[in-house]
Coordinates of C-alpha atoms in Angstrom, one line a residue:
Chain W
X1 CA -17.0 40.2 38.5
X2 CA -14.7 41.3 35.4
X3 CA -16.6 44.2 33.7
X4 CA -17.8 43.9 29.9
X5 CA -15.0 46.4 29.6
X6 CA -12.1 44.0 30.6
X7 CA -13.5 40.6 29.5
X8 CA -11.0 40.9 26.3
X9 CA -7.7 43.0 25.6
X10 CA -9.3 44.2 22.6
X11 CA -12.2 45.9 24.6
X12 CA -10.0 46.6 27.1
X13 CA -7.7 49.0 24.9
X14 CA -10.6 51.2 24.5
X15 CA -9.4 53.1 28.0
X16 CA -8.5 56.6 27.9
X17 CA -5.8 56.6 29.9
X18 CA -5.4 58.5 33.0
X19 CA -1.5 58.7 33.3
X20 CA 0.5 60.5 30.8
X21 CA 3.5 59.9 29.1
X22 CA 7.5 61.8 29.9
X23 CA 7.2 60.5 33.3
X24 CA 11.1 60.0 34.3
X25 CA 10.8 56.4 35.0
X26 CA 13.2 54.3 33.8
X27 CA 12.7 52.9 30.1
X28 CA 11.2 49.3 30.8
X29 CA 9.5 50.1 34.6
X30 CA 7.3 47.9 35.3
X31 CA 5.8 50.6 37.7
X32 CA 3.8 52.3 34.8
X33 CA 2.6 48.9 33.6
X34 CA 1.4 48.2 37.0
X35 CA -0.4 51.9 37.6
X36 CA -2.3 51.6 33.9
X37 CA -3.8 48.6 35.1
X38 CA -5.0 50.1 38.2
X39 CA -6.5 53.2 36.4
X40 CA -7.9 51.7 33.1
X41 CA -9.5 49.3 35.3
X42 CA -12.1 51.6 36.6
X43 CA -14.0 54.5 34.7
X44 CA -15.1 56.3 38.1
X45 CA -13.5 59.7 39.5
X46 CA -10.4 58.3 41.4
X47 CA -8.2 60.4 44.7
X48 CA -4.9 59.1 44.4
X49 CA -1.8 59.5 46.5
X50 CA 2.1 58.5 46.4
X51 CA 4.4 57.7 49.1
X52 CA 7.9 58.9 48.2
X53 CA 9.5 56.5 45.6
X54 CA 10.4 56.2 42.5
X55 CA 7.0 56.5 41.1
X56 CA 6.0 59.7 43.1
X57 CA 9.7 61.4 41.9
X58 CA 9.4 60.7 38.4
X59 CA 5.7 61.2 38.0
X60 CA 5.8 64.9 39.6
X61 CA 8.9 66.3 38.8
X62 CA 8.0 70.9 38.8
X63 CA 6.4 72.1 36.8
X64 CA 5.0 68.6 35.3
X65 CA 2.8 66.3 36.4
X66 CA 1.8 62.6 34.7
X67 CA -1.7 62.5 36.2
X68 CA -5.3 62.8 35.1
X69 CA -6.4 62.6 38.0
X70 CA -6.6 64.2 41.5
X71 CA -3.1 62.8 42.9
X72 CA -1.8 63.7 46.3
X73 CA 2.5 64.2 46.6
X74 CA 2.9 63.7 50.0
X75 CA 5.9 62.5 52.2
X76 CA 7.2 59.3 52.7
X77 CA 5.1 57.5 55.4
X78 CA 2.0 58.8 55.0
X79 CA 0.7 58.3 51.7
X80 CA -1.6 55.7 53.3
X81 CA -2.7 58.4 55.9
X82 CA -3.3 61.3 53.2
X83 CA -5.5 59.5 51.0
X84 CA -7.8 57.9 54.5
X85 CA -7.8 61.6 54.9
X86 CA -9.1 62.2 51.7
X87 CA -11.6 59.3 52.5
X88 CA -12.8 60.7 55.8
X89 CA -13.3 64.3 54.4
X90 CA -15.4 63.0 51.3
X91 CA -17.6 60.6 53.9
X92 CA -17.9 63.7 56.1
X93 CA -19.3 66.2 53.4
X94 CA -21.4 63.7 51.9
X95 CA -23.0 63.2 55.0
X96 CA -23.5 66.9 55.4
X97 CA -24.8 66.9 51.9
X98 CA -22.2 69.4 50.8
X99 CA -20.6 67.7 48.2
X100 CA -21.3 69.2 44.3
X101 CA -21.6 65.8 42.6
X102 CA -23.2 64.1 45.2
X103 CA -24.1 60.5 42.8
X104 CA -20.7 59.8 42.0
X105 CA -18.6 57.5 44.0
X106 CA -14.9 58.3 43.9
X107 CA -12.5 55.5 44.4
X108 CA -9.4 56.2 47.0
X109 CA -6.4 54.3 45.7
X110 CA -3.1 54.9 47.5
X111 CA 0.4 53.6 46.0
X112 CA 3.5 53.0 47.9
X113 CA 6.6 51.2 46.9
X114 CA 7.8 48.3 49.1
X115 CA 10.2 50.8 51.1
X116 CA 7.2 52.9 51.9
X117 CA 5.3 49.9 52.4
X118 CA 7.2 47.6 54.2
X119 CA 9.2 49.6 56.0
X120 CA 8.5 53.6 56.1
X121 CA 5.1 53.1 56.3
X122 CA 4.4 50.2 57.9
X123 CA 2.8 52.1 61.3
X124 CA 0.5 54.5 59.2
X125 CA -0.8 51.6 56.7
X126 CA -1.6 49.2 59.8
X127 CA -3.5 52.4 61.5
X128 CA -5.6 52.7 58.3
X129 CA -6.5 49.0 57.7
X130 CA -7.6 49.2 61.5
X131 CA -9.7 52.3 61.3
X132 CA -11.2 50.6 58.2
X133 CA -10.8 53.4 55.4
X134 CA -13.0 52.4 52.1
X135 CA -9.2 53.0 50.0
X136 CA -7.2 50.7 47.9
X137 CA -3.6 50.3 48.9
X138 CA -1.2 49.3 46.2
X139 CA 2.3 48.6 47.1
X140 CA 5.2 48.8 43.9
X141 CA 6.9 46.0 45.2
X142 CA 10.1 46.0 43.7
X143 CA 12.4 44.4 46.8
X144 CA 14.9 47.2 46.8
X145 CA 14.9 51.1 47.5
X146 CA 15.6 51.6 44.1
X147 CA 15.2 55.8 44.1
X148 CA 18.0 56.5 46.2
X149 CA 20.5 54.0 45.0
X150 CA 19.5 50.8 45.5
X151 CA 19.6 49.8 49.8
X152 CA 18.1 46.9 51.0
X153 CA 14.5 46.7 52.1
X154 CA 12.8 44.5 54.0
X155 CA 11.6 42.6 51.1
X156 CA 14.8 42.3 49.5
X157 CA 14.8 38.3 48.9
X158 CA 17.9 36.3 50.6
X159 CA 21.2 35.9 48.2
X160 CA 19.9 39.1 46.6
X161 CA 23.2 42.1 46.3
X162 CA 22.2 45.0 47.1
X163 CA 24.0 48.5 47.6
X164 CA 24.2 48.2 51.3
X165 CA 24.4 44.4 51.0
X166 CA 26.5 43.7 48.4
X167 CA 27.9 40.7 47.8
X168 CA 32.1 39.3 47.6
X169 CA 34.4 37.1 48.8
X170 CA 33.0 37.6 52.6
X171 CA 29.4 37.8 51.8
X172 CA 26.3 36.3 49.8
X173 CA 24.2 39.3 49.8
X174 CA 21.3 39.9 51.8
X175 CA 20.7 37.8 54.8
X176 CA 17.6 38.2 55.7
X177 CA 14.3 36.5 54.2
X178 CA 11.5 38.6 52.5
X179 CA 9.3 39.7 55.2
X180 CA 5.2 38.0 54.6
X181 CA 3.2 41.3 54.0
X182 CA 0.6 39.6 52.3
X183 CA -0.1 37.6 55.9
X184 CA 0.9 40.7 57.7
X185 CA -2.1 42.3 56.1
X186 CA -5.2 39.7 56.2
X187 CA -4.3 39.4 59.9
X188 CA -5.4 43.1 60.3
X189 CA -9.1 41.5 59.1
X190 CA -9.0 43.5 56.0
X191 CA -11.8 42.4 53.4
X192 CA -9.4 41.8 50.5
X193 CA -5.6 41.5 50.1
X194 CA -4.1 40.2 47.1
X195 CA -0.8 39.9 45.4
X196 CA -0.4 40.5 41.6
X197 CA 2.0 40.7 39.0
X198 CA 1.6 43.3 35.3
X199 CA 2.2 40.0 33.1
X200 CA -0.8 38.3 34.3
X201 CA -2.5 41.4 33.4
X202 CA -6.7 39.6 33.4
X203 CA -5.6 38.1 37.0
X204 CA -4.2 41.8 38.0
X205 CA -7.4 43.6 36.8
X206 CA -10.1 41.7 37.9
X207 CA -8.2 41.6 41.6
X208 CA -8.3 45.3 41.3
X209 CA -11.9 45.2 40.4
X210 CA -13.3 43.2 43.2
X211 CA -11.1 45.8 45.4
X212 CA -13.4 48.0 44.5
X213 CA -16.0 46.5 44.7
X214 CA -15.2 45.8 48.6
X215 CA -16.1 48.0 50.8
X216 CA -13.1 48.6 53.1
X217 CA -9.5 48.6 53.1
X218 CA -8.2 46.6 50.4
X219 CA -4.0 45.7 49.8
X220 CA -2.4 44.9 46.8
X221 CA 0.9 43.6 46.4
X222 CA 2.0 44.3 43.1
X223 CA 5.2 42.8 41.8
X224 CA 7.2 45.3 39.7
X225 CA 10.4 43.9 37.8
X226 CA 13.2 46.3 38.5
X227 CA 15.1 46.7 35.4
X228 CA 18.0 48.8 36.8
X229 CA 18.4 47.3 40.3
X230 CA 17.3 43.6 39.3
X231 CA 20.1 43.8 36.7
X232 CA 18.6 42.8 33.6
X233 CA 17.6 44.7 29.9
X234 CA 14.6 46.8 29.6
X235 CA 12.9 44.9 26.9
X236 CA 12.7 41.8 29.4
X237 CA 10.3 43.1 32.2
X238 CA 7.6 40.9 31.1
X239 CA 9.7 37.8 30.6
X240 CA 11.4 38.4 33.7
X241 CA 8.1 38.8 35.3
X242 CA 6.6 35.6 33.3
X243 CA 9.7 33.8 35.3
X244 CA 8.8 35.2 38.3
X245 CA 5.2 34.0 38.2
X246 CA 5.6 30.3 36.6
X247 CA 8.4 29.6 39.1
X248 CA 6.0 30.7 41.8
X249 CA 9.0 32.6 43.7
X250 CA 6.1 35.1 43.4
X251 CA 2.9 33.7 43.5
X252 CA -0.6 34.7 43.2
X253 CA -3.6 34.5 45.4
X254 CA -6.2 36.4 47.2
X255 CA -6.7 36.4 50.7
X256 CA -10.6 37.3 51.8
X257 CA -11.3 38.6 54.8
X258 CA -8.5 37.6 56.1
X259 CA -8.9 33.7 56.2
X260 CA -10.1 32.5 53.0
X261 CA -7.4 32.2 50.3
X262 CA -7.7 31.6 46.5
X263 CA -4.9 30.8 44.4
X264 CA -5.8 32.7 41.5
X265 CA -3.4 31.4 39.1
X266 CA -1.4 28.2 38.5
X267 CA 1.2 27.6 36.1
X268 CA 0.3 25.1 33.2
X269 CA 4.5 24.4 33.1
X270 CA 6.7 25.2 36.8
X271 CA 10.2 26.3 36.1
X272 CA 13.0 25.6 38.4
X273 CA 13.8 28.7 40.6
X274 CA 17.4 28.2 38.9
X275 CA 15.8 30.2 35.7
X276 CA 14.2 32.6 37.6
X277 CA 17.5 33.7 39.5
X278 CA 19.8 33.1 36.9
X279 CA 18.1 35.5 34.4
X280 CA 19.0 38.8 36.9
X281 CA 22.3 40.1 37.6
X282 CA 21.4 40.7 41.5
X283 CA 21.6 36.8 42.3
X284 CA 24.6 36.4 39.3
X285 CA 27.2 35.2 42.5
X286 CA 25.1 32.8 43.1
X287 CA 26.1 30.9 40.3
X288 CA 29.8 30.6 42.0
X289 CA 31.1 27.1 43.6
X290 CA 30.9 29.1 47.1
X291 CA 27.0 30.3 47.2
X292 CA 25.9 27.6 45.0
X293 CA 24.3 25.9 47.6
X294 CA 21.9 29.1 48.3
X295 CA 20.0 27.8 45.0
X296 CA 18.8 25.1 46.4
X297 CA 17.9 26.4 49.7
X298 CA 15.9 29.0 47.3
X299 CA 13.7 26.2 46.2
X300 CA 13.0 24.4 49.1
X301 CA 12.0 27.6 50.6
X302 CA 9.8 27.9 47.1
X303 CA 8.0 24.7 47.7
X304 CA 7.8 25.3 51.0
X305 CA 5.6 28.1 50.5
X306 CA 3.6 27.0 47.9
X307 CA 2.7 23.8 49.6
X308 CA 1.3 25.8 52.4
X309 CA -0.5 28.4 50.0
X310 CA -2.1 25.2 48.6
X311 CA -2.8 23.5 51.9
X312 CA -4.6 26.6 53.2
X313 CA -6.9 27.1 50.2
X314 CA -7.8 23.8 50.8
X315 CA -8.8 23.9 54.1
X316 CA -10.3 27.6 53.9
X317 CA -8.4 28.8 56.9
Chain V
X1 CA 2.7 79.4 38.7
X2 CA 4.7 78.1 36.0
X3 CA 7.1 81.6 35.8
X4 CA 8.6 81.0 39.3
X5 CA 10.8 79.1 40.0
X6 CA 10.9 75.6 42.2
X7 CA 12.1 77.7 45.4
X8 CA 8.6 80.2 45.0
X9 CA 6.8 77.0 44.9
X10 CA 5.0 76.7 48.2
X11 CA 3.6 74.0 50.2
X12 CA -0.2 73.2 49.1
X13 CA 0.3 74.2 45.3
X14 CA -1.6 72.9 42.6
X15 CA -0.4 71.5 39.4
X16 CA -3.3 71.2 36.8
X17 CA -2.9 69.0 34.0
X18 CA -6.1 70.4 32.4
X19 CA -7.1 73.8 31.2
X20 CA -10.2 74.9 32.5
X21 CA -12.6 72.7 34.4
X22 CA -13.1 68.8 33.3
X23 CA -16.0 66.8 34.3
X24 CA -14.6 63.3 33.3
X25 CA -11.1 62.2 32.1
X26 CA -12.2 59.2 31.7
X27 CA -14.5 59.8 29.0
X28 CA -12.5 62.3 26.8
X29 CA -9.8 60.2 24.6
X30 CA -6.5 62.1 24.7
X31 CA -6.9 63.9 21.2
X32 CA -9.9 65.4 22.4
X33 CA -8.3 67.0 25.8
X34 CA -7.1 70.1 26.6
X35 CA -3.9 69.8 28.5
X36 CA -2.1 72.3 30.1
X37 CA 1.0 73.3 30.2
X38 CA 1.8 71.6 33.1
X39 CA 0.7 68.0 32.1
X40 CA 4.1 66.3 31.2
X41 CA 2.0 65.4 27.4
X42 CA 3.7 68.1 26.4
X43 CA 6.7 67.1 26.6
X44 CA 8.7 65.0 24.7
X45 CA 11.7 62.2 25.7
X46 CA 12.1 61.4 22.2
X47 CA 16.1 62.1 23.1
X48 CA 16.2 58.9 25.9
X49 CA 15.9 56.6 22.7
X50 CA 19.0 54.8 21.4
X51 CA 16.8 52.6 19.3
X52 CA 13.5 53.1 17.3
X53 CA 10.4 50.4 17.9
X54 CA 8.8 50.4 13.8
X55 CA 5.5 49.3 13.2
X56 CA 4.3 47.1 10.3
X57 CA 0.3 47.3 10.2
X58 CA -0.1 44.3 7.6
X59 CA 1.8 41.9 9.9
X60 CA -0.5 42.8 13.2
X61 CA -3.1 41.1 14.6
X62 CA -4.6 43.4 16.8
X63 CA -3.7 41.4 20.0
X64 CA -3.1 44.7 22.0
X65 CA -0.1 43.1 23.6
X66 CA 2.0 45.9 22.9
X67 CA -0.6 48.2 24.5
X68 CA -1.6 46.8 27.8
X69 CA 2.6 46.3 28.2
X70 CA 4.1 49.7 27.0
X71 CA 5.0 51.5 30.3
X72 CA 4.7 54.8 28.4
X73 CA 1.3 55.0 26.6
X74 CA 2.9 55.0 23.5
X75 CA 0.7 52.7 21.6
X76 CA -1.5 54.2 20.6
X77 CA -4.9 52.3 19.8
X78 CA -8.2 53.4 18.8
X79 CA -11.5 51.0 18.0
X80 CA -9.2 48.0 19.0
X81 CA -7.3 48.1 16.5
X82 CA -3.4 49.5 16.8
X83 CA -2.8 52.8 14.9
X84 CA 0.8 53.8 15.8
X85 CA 3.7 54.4 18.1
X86 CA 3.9 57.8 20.0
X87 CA 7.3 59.0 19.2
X88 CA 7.3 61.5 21.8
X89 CA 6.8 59.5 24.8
X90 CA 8.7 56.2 23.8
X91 CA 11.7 55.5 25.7
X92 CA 13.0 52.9 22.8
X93 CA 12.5 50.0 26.0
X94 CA 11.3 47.5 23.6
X95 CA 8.9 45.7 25.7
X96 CA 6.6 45.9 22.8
X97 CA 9.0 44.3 20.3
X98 CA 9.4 41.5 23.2
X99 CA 5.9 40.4 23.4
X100 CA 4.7 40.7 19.9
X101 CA 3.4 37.2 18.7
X102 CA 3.6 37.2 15.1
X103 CA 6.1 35.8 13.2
X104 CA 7.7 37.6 12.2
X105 CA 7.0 40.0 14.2
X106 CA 4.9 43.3 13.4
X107 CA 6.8 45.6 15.8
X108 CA 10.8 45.9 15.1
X109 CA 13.5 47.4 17.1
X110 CA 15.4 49.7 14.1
X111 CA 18.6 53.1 15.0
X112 CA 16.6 56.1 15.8
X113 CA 17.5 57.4 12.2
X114 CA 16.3 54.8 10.1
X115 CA 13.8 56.1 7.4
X116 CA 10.9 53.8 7.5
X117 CA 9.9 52.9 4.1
X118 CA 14.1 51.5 4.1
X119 CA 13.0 49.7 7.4
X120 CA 9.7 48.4 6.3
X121 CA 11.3 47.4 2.9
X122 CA 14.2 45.3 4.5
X123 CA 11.4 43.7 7.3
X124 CA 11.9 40.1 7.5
X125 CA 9.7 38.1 5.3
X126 CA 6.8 35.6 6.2
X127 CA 8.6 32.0 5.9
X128 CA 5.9 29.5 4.0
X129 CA 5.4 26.8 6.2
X130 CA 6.8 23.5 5.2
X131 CA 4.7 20.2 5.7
X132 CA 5.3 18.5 8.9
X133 CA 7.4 15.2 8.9
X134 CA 5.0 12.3 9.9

């Protein structure tokens, strides 16, 4: 499946990238990491389109833009809906026989941060994985609404302080457990959905390959380590991420069509979820006499997961 | 477009980050491109930087770890190998410094005004290794 193109890094470099440099994102987003990877991964015409987020403001602030490429600024909840717009319209002309370069295939990639995804856009996302759109949806999951100052989403992990759940004396942060999007999605039927994260970066892109190589909605879930609202220094992204990944509090698999899953990669070494947590200022009151018990209930929850993950590839359910 | 202002701008504008008409971006290496004026190339965040990433080309490798993690294209690297840093898009981040495998390493963190002959003269040397007990 992996192209000659991205067999090795050293091939790989070769790209000419389609997203410029001066965006406004933060120094050390993993957001940039993760939308490289999408767009060196393919070589084909690509419609793309933003939900409001952090990406879309700093991207596309007047008179600038970052992309190469035809990119849609659209509102908040409807990225999803612009670019199966986009879809529809090209599938309509081409059926007419009106299009100018009628032999090459555009690919219809949509991105969407987890507020725009999770919760913003949920409705409009669900509609187009159920009318069946041929696009890519790639959600910047960063488990916090980082653009506007840092509120809660719905995939803001438990213990985690946030703006509007901070944590003190009365509280331990967010209460609420990261909602399953990744299950959420294959029970819509769709043909791929698959979570990835910029570290594993031969995992990422060959996940986004075979999504485009599917016909049919496709959903990533791409983790993005938040260097301002995680709490931790810029230069760390990819070891935060590394932590992330090896403690499998974010793990990686595919699902396809909606019942088979893969788990694509498997850590040679697992680290206790302690590392993970302890290496980000969000969970740092965890590490108090009073919430230390949270750490625990962290991995059991970890296990938890992963046991099933496991117990589900093996019986291809 | 670009002499009004953002309240002329109106609803179903387009920003092009090319002049004239391109066939394929994806073929045409940035050097070879004709952005616009609009395209944020042009402009520089050289001024976000605190701190300088250097490059030492006889200590790399060619890995393009640095590349495939900088979130700002700025390595640049042509025919797999790495050329140099893009000191107009580089936020100072040091992601690149982070992951570079070679000790010691071929990418160093140094004050935005270091002269680089001085940093590449004081650049940690290559330790001999010594023979392994048993």
């Amino acid at each position: 499946m992996i192209q000659a193109k991205t067999k090795n890094l050293k091939n790989f470099s070769t790209s000419a990238e389609r997203f410029e440099g001066a965006n406004l994102l933060c120094p050390g987003c993993a957001h940039s990491i993760i939308v490289r990877e999408v767009l060196n991964a393919t070589d084909d015409h690509l419609i793309l389109g933003a939900s409001t987020g952090c990406l879309e403001v700093c991207t596309a602030v007047y008179p600038h833009t970052s992309w190469d490429a035809s990119w849609i600024h659209i509102g908040f909840e409807n990225g999803s809906s612009a670019v199966a717009g986009a879809e529809a319209m090209y599938k309509a002309l081409k059926n007419k026989g009106r299009l100018k370069q009628p032999d090459r295939t555009p690919k219809f990639v949509a991105f969407g941060g987890d507020g725009a995804t999770y919760d913003i856009g949920f409705q409009w996302i669900s509609g187009c994985f159920e009318r069946g759109h041929d696009m890519m949806y790639v959600c910047l999951d960063n488990e916090v609404y980082a653009n506007t100052g840092g509120q809660r989403s719905s995939s803001t992990p438990i213990g985690a302080s946030a703006s509007t759940t901070p944590s003190g004396r009365i509280s331990y942060g967010e209460k609420q457990n990261k909602k399953d999007m990744m299950a959420i999605m294959a029970a819509h039927g769709a043909p791929y959905v698959a979570q990835v994260a910029p570290n594993q970066w031969r995992d990422m892109v060959s996940k986004i390959q075979k999504g485009f190589a599917t016909k049919g909605p496709v959903f990533i879930n791409a983790m993005s380590a938040c260097t301002t609202e995680w709490k931790f220094a810029p230069e760390d992204t990819i070891a935060i991420s590394d932590l992330a990944t090896d403690s499998l509090v974010f793990p990686l698999y595919e699902i396809i069509d909606g019942t088979k899953l893969n788990i694509t990669y498997r850590p040679k070494n697992v680290i206790p979820v302690r590392d993970y947590l302890g290496a980000q200022g969000r969970f740092k009151h965890l590490f108090t006499k009073q919430y230390e018990y949270l750490i625990d209930e962290w991995q059991t929850r970890v296990d938890a997961k992963w046991e099933q993950l496991q117990r589900r590839e093996e019986a291809c359910l | 477009m670009l002499e009004n202002g953002w309240d002329t701008f109106e609803i179903g504008s387009i920003l092009r980050p090319f002049e004239g008409s391109i066939s394929d971006a994806a073929a045409i290496l940035p050097e070879d491109r004709l952005y616009s004026k609009s395209n944020s190339f042009g402009i520089s965040v050289a001024d976000w930087r605190i701190e300088k990433p250097l490059f030492n080309k006889n200590l790399c490798i060619d890995c393009q770890f640095c590349w495939i993690y900088c979130p700002d294209m700025s390595i640049i690297s042509r025919d797999k190998k790495m050329v140099a840093v893009d000191y107009d898009h580089c936020k100072g981040c040091g992601i690149c410094v982070q992951v570079c495998p070679t000790t010691p390493k071929a990418l160093l963190m140094f004050p935005e005004q270091k002269d680089e002959e001085a940093a590449l003269s004081e650049w940690p040397k290559k330790e001999k290794k010594e023979a392994k007990e048993n």
